[in-house]
Short mmCIF file of N, CA and C in Angstrom, two decimals:
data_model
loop_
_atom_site.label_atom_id
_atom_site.label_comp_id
_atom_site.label_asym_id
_atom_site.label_seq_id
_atom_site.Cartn_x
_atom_site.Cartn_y
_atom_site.Cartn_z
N UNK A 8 274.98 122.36 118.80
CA UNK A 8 275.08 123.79 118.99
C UNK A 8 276.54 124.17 119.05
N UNK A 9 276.83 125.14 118.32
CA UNK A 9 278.41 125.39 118.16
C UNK A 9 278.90 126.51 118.98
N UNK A 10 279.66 126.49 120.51
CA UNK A 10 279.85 127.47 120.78
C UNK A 10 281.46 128.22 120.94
N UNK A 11 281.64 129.41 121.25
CA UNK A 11 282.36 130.27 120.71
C UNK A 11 282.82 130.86 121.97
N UNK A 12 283.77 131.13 122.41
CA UNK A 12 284.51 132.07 123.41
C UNK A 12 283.35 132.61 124.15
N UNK A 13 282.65 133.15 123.53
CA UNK A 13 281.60 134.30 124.53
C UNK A 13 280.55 133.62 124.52
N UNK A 14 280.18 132.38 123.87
CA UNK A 14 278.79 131.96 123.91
C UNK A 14 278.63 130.95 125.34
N UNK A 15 277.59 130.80 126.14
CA UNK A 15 277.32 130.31 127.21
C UNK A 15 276.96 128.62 126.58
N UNK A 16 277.22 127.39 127.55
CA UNK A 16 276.61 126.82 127.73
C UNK A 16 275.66 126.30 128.61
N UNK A 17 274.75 127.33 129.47
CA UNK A 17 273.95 127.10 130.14
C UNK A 17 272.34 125.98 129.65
N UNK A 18 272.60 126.10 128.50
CA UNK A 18 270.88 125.36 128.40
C UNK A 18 271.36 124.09 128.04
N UNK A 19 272.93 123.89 126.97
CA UNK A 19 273.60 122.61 126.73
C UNK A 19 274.10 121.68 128.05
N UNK A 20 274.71 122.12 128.58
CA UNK A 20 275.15 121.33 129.99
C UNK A 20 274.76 121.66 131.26
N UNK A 21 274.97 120.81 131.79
CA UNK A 21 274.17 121.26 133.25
C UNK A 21 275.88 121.69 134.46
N UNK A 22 275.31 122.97 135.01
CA UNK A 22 276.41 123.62 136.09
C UNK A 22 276.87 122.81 136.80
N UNK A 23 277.91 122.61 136.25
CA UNK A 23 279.11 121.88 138.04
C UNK A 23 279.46 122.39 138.53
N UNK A 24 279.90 122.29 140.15
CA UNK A 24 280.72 122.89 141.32
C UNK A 24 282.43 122.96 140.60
N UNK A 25 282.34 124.20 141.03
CA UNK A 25 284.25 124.71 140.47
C UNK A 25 284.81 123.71 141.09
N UNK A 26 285.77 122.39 140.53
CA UNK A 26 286.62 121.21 141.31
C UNK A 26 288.06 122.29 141.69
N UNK A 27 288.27 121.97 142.44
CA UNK A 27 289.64 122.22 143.30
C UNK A 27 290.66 121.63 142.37
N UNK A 28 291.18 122.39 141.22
CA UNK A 28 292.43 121.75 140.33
C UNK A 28 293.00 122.95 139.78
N UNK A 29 294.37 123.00 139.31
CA UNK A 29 295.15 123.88 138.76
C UNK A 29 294.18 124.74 137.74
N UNK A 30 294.34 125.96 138.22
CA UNK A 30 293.48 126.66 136.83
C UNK A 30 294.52 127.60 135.95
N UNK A 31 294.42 127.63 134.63
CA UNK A 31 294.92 128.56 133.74
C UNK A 31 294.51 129.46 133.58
N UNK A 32 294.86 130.55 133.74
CA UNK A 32 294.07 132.17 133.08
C UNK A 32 294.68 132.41 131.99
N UNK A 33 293.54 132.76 130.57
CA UNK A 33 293.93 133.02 129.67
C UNK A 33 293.16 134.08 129.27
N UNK A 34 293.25 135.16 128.52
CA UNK A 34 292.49 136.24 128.14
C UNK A 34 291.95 135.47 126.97
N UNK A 35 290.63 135.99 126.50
CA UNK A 35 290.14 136.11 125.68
C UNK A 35 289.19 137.16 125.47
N UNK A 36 288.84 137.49 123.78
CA UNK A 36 287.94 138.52 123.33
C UNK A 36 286.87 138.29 123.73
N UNK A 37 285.74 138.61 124.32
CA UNK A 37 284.38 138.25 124.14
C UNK A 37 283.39 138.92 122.84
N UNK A 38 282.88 139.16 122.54
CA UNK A 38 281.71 140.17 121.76
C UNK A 38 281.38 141.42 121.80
N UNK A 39 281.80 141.86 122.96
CA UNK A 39 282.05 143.06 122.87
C UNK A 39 283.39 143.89 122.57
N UNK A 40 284.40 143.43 122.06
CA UNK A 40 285.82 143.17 122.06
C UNK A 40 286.35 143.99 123.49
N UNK A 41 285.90 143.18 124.36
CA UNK A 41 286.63 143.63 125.65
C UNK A 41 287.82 142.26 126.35
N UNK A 42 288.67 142.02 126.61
CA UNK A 42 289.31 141.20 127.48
C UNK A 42 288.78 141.35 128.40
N UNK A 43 288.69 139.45 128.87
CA UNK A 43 287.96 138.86 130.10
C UNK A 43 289.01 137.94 130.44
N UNK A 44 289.08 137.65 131.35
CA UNK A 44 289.37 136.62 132.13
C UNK A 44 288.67 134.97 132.15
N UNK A 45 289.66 134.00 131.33
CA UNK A 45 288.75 133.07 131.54
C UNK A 45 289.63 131.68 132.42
N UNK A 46 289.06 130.75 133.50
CA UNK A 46 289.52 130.06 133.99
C UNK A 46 289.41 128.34 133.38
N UNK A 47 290.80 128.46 132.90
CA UNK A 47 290.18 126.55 131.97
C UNK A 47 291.14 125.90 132.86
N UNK A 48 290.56 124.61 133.34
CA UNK A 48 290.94 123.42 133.79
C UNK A 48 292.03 122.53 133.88
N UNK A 49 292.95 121.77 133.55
CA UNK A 49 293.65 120.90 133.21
C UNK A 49 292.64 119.82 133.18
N UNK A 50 292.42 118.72 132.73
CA UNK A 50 291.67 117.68 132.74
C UNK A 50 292.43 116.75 133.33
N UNK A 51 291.94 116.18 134.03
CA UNK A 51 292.23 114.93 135.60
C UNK A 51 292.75 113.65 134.43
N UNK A 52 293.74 113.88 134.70
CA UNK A 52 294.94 112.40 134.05
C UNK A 52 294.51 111.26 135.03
N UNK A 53 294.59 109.88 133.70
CA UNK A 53 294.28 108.50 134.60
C UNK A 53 295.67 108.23 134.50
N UNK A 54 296.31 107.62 135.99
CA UNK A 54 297.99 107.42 135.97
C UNK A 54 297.90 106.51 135.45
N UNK A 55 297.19 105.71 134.93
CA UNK A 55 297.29 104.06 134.62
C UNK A 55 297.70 104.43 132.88
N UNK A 56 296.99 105.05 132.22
CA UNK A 56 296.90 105.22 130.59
C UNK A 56 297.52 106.38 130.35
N UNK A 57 297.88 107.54 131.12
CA UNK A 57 298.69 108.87 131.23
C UNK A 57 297.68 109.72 129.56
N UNK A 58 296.21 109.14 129.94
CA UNK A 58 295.41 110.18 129.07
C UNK A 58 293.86 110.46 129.83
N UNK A 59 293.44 111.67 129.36
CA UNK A 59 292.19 112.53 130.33
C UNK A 59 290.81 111.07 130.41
N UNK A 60 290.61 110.97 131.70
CA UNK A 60 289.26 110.25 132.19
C UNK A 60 288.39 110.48 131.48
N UNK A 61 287.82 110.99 130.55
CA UNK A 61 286.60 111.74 130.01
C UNK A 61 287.17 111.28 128.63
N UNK A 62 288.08 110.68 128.15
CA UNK A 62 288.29 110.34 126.69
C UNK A 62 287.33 109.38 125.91
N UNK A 63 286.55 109.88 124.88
CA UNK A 63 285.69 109.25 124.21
C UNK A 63 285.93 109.41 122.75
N UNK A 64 286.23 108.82 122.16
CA UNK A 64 285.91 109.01 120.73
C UNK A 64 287.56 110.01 120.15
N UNK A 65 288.17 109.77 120.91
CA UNK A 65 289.45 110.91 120.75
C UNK A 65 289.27 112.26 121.07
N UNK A 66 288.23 112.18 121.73
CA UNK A 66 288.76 113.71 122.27
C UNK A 66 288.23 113.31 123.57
N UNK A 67 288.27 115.00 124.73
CA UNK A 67 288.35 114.94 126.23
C UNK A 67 287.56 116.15 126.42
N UNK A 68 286.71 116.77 126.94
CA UNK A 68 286.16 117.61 127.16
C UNK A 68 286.72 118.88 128.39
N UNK A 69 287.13 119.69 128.80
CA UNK A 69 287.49 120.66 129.64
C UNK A 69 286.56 121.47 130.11
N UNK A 70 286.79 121.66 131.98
CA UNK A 70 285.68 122.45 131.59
C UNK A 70 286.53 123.91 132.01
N UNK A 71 285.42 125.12 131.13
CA UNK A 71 285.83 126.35 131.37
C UNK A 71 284.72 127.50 131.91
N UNK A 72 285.82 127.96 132.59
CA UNK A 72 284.79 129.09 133.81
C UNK A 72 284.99 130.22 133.62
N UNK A 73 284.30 131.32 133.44
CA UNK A 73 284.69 132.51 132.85
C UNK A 73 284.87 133.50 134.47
N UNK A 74 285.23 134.46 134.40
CA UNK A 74 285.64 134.90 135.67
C UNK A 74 284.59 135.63 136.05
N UNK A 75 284.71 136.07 137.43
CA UNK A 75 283.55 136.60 138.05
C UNK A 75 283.12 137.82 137.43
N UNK A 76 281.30 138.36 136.69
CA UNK A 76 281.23 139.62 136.83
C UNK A 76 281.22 139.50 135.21
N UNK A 77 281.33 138.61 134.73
CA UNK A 77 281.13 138.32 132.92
C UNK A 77 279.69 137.98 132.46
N UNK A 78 279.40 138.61 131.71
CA UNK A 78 278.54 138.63 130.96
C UNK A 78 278.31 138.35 129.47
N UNK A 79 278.33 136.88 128.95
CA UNK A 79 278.41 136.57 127.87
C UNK A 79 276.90 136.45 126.88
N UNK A 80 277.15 136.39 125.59
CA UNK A 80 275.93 136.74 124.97
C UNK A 80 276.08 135.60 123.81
N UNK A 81 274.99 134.71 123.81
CA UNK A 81 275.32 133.32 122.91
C UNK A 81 274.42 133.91 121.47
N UNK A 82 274.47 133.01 120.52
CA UNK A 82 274.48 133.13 119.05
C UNK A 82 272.67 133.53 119.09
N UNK A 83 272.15 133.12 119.61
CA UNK A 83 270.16 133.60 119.86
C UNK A 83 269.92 135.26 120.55
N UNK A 84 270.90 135.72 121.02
CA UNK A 84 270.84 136.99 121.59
C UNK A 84 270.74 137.06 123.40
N UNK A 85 270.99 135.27 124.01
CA UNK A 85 270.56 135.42 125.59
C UNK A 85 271.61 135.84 126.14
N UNK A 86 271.75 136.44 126.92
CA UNK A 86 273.17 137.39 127.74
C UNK A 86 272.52 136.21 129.21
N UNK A 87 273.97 135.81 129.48
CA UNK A 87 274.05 135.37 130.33
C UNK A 87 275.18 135.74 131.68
N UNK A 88 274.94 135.95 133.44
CA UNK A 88 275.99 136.48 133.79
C UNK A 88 276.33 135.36 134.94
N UNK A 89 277.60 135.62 134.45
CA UNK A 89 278.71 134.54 135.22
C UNK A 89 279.17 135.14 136.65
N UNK A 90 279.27 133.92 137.78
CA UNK A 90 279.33 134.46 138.80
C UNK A 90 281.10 133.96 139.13
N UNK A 91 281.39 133.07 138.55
CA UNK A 91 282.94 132.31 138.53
C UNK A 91 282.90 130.95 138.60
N UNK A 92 281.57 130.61 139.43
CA UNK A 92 281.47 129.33 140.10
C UNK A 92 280.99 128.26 139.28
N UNK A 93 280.15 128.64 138.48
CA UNK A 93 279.72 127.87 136.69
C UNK A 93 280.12 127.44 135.55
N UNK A 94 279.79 126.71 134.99
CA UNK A 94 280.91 126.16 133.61
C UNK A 94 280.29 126.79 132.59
N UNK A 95 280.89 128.02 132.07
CA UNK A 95 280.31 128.74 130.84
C UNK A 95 280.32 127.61 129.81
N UNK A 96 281.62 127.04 129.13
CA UNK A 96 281.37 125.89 128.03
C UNK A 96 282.47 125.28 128.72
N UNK A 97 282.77 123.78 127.80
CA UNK A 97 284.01 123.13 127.83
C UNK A 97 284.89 123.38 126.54
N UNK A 98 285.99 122.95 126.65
CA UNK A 98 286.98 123.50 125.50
C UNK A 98 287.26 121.50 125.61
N UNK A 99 287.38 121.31 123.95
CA UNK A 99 287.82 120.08 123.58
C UNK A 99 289.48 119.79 122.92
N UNK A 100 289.52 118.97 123.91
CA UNK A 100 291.09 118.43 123.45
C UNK A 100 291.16 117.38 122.87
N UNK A 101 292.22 117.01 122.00
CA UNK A 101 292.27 115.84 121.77
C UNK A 101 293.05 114.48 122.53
N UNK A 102 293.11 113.80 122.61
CA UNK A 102 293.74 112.36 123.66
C UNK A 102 293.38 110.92 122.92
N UNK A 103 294.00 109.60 123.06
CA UNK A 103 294.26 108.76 122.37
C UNK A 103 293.25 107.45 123.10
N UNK A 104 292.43 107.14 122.38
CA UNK A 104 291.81 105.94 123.14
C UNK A 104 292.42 104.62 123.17
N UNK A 105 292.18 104.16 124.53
CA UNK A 105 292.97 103.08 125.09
C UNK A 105 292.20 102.22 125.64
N UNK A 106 292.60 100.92 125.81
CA UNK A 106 291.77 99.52 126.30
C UNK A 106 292.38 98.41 126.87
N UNK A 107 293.39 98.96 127.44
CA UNK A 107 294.60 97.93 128.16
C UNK A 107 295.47 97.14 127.86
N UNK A 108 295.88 97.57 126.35
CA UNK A 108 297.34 96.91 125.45
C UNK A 108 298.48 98.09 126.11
N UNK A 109 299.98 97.31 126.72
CA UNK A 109 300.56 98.01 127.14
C UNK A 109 301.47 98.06 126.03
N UNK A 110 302.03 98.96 125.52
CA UNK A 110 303.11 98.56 124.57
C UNK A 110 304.40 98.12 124.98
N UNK A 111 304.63 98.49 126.32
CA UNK A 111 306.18 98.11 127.00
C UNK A 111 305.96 96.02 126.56
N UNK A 112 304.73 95.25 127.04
CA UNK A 112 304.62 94.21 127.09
C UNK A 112 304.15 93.36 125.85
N UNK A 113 303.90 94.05 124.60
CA UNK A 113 303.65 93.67 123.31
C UNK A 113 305.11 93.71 122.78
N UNK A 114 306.43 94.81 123.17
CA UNK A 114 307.50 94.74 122.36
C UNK A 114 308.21 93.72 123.19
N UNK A 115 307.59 93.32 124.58
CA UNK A 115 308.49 92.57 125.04
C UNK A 115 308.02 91.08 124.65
N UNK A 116 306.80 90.46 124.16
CA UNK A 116 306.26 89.53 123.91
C UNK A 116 306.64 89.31 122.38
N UNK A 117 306.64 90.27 121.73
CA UNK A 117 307.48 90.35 120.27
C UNK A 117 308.93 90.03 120.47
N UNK A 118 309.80 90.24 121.15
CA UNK A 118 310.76 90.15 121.10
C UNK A 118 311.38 88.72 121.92
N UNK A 119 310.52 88.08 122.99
CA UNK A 119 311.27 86.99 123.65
C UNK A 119 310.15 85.73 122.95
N UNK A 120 309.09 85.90 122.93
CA UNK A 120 308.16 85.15 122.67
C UNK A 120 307.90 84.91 121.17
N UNK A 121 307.87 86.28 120.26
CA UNK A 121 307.33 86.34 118.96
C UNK A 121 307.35 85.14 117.87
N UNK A 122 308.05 83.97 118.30
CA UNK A 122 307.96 82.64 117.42
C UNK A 122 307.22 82.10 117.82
N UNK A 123 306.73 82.08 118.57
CA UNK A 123 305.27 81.23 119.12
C UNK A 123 304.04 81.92 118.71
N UNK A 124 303.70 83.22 118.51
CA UNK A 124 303.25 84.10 117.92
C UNK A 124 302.05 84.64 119.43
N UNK A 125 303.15 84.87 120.58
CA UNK A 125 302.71 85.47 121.60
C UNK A 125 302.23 86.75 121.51
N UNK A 126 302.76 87.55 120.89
CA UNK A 126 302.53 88.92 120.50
C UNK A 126 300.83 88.82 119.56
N UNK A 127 300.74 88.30 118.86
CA UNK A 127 299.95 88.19 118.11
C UNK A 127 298.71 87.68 118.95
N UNK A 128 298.65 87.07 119.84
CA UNK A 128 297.78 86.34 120.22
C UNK A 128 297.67 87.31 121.43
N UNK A 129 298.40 88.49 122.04
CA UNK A 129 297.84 89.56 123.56
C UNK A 129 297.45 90.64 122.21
N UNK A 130 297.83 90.90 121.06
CA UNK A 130 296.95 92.27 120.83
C UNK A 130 295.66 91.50 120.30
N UNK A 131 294.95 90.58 119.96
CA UNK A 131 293.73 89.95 119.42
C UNK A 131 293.69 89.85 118.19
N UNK A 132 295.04 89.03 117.57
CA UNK A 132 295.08 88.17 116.47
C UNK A 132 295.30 86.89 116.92
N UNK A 133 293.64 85.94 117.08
CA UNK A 133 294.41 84.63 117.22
C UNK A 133 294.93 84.05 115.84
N UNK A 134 294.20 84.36 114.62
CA UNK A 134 294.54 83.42 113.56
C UNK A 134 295.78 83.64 113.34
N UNK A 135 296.68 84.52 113.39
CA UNK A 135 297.86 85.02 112.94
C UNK A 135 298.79 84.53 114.24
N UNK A 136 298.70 84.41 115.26
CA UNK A 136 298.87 83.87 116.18
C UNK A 136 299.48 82.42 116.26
N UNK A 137 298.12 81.53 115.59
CA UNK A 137 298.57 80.42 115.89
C UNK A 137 298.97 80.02 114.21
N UNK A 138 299.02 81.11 113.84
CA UNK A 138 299.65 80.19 112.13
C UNK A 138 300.84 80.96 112.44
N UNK A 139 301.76 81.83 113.66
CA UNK A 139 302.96 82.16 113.42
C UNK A 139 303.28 80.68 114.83
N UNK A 140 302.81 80.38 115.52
CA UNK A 140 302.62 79.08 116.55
C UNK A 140 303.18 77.93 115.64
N UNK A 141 302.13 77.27 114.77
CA UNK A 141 302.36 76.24 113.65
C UNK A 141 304.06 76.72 112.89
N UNK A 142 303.94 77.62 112.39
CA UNK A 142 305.33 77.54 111.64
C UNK A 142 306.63 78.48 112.19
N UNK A 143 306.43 78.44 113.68
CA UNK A 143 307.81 79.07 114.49
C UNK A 143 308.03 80.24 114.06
N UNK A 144 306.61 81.30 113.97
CA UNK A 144 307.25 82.23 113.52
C UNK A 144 307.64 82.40 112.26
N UNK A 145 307.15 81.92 111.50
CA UNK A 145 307.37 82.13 109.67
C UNK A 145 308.96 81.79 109.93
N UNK A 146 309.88 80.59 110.06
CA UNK A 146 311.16 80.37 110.02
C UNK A 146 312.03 81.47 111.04
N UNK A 147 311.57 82.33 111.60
CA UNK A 147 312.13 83.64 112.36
C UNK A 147 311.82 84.85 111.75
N UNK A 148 311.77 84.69 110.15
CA UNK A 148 311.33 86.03 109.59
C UNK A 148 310.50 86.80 109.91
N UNK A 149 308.97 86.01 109.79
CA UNK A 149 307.96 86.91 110.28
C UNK A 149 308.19 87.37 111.94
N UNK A 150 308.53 86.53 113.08
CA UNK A 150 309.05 87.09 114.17
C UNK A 150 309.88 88.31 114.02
N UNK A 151 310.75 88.23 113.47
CA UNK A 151 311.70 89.72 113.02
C UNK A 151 310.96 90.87 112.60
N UNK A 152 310.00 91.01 111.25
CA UNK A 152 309.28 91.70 110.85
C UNK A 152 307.72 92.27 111.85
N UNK A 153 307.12 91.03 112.71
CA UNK A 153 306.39 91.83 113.72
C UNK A 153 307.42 92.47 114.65
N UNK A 154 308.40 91.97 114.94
CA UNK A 154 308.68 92.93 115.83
C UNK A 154 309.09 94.78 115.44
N UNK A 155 309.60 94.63 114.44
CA UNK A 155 310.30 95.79 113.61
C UNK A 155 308.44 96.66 113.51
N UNK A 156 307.41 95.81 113.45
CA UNK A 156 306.32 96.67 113.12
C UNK A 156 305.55 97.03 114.77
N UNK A 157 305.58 96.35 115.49
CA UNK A 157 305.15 96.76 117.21
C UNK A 157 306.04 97.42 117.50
N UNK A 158 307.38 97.26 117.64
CA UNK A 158 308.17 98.76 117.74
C UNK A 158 307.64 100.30 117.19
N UNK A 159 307.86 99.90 115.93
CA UNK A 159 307.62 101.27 115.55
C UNK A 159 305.51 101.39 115.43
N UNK A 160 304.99 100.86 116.65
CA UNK A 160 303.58 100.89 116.31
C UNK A 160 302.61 100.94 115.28
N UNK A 161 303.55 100.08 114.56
CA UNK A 161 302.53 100.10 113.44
C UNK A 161 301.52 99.17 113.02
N UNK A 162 301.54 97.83 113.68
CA UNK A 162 300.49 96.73 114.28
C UNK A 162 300.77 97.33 115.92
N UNK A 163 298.89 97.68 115.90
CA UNK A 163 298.51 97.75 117.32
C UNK A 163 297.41 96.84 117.44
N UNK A 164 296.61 97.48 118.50
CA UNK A 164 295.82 96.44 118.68
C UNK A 164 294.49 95.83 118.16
N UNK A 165 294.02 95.09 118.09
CA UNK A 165 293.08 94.47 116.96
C UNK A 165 291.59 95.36 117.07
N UNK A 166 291.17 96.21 118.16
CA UNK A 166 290.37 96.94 118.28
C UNK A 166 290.43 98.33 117.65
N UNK A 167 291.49 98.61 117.62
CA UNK A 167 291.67 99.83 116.66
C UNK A 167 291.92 100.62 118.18
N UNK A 168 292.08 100.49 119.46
CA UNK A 168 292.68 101.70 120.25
C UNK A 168 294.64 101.85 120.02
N UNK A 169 294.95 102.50 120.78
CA UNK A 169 296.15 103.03 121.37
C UNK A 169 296.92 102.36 121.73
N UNK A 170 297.96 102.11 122.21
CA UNK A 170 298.95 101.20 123.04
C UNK A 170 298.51 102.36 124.63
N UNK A 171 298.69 101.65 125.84
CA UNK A 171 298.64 102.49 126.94
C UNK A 171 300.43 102.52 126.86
N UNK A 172 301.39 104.03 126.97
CA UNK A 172 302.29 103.92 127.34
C UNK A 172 302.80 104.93 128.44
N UNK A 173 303.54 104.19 129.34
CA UNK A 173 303.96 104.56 130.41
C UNK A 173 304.35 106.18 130.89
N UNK A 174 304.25 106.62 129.66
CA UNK A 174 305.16 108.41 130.33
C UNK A 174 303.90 109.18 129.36
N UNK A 175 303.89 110.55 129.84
CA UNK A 175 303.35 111.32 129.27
C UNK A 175 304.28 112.41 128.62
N UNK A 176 304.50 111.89 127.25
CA UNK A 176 305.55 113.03 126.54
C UNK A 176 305.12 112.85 125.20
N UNK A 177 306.11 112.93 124.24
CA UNK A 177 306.49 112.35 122.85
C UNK A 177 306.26 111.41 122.21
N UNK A 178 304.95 110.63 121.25
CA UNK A 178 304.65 109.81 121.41
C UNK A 178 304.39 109.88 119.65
N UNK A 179 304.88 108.89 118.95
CA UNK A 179 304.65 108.28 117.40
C UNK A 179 303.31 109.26 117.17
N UNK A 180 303.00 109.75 116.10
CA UNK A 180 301.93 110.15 115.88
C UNK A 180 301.92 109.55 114.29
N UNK A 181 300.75 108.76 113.50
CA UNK A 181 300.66 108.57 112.28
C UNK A 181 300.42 109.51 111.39
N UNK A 182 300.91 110.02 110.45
CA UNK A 182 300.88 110.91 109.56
C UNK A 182 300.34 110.06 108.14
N UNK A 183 298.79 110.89 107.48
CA UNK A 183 298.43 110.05 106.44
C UNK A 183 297.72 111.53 105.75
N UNK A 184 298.14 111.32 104.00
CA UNK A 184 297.50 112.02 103.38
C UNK A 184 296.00 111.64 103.19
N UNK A 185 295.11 112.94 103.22
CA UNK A 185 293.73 112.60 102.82
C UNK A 185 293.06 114.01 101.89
N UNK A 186 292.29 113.47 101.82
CA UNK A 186 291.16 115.08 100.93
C UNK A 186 291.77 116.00 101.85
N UNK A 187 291.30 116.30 102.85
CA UNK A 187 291.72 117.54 103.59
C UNK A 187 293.11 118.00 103.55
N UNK A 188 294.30 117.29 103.48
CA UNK A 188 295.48 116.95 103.61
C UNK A 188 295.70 118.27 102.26
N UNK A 189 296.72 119.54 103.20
CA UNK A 189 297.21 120.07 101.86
C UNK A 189 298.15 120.10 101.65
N UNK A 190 298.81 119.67 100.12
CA UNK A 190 300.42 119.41 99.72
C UNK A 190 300.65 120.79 99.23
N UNK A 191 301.70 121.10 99.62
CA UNK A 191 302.52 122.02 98.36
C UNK A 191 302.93 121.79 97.29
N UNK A 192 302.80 122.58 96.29
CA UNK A 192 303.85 121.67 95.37
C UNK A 192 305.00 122.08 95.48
N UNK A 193 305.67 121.41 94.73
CA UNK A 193 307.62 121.50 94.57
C UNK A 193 307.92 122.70 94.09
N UNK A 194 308.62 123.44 94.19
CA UNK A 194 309.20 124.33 93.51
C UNK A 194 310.43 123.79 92.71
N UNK A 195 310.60 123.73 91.79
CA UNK A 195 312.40 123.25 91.34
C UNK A 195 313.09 124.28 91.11
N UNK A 196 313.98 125.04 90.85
CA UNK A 196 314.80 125.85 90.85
C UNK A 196 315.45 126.23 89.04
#
């Protein structure tokens, strides 16, 4: 069910108690083009992974409360009225799934260890592991080259999550063309 600023999720989710956390007020239109008042959440950070508890699948769910005295009307025609205390819908964010690879300790295992093929063997490559074990690290080369690629995250971990890293800021994001992906073209002059 796809819902929309003004549409309720009363029959989709079941009502939680308003949690005691920073709320944002943001206006939005409802359906009647009137400005309302709506109260959205911050989502409860795990300090350990510095991403939202509720992360599944790359995204995080929020929940949002519309303000007291609202009356929203979902896509079937049910008008529903909000008292403040109810979760009209959640608003979805996105966040990075994680499984307990730290990256501070993969660049540091790449970098003191990586001829033994320590690195290789904490993100869950044993074969690569022990064939960088057997030959010291491809002569040092391949040691050099994983490390140059766990730096810049580009071997992570063998599960396909995240690195967990320590701060919540600025963080590598992969950029890849696809179908959806739209190019411009060039202009030349």
């Amino acid at each position: 069910m796809l819902f929309t600023a003004g549409s309720p999720a009363r029959s989709s989710f079941p009502l939680l108690p308003q949690p005691p956390q920073k709320r944002i007020k943001k206006k939005i239109i409802m359906q009647k083009k009137k400005a309302q008042e709506l109260n959205i959440l911050d989502p409860e950070i795990n300090e350990a992974t510095q991403e939202p508890v509720n992360c599944t699948n790359y995204t995080a769910h929020v929940s949002c409360y519309p303000a007291p005295n609202v009356t929203c009307k979902d896509f079937s025609g049910n008008e529903t009225h909000f008292t403040g205390s109810e979760v009209g819908f959640f608003k979805t964010t996105s966040c990075r799934n994680v499984n307990g690879y730290s990256y501070r300790v993969a660049v540091a295992l790449s970098l003191f260890l990586g001829w033994l093929g320590a690195d290789r063997f904490y993100l869950g490559y044993p074969a690569l592991g022990l064939l960088k074990f057997c030959t010291v690290g491809f002569c040092g080369i391949g040691s050099l080259i994983d490390f140059i690629l766990i730096s810049m995250q580009i071997v992570g971990p063998s599960d396909g999550t995240s690195y967990i890293i320590d701060y919540y800021g600025t963080r590598l994001t992969r950029l890849s063309i696809t179908n959806e992906t739209f190019r411009k073209t060039q202009k030349y002059p």
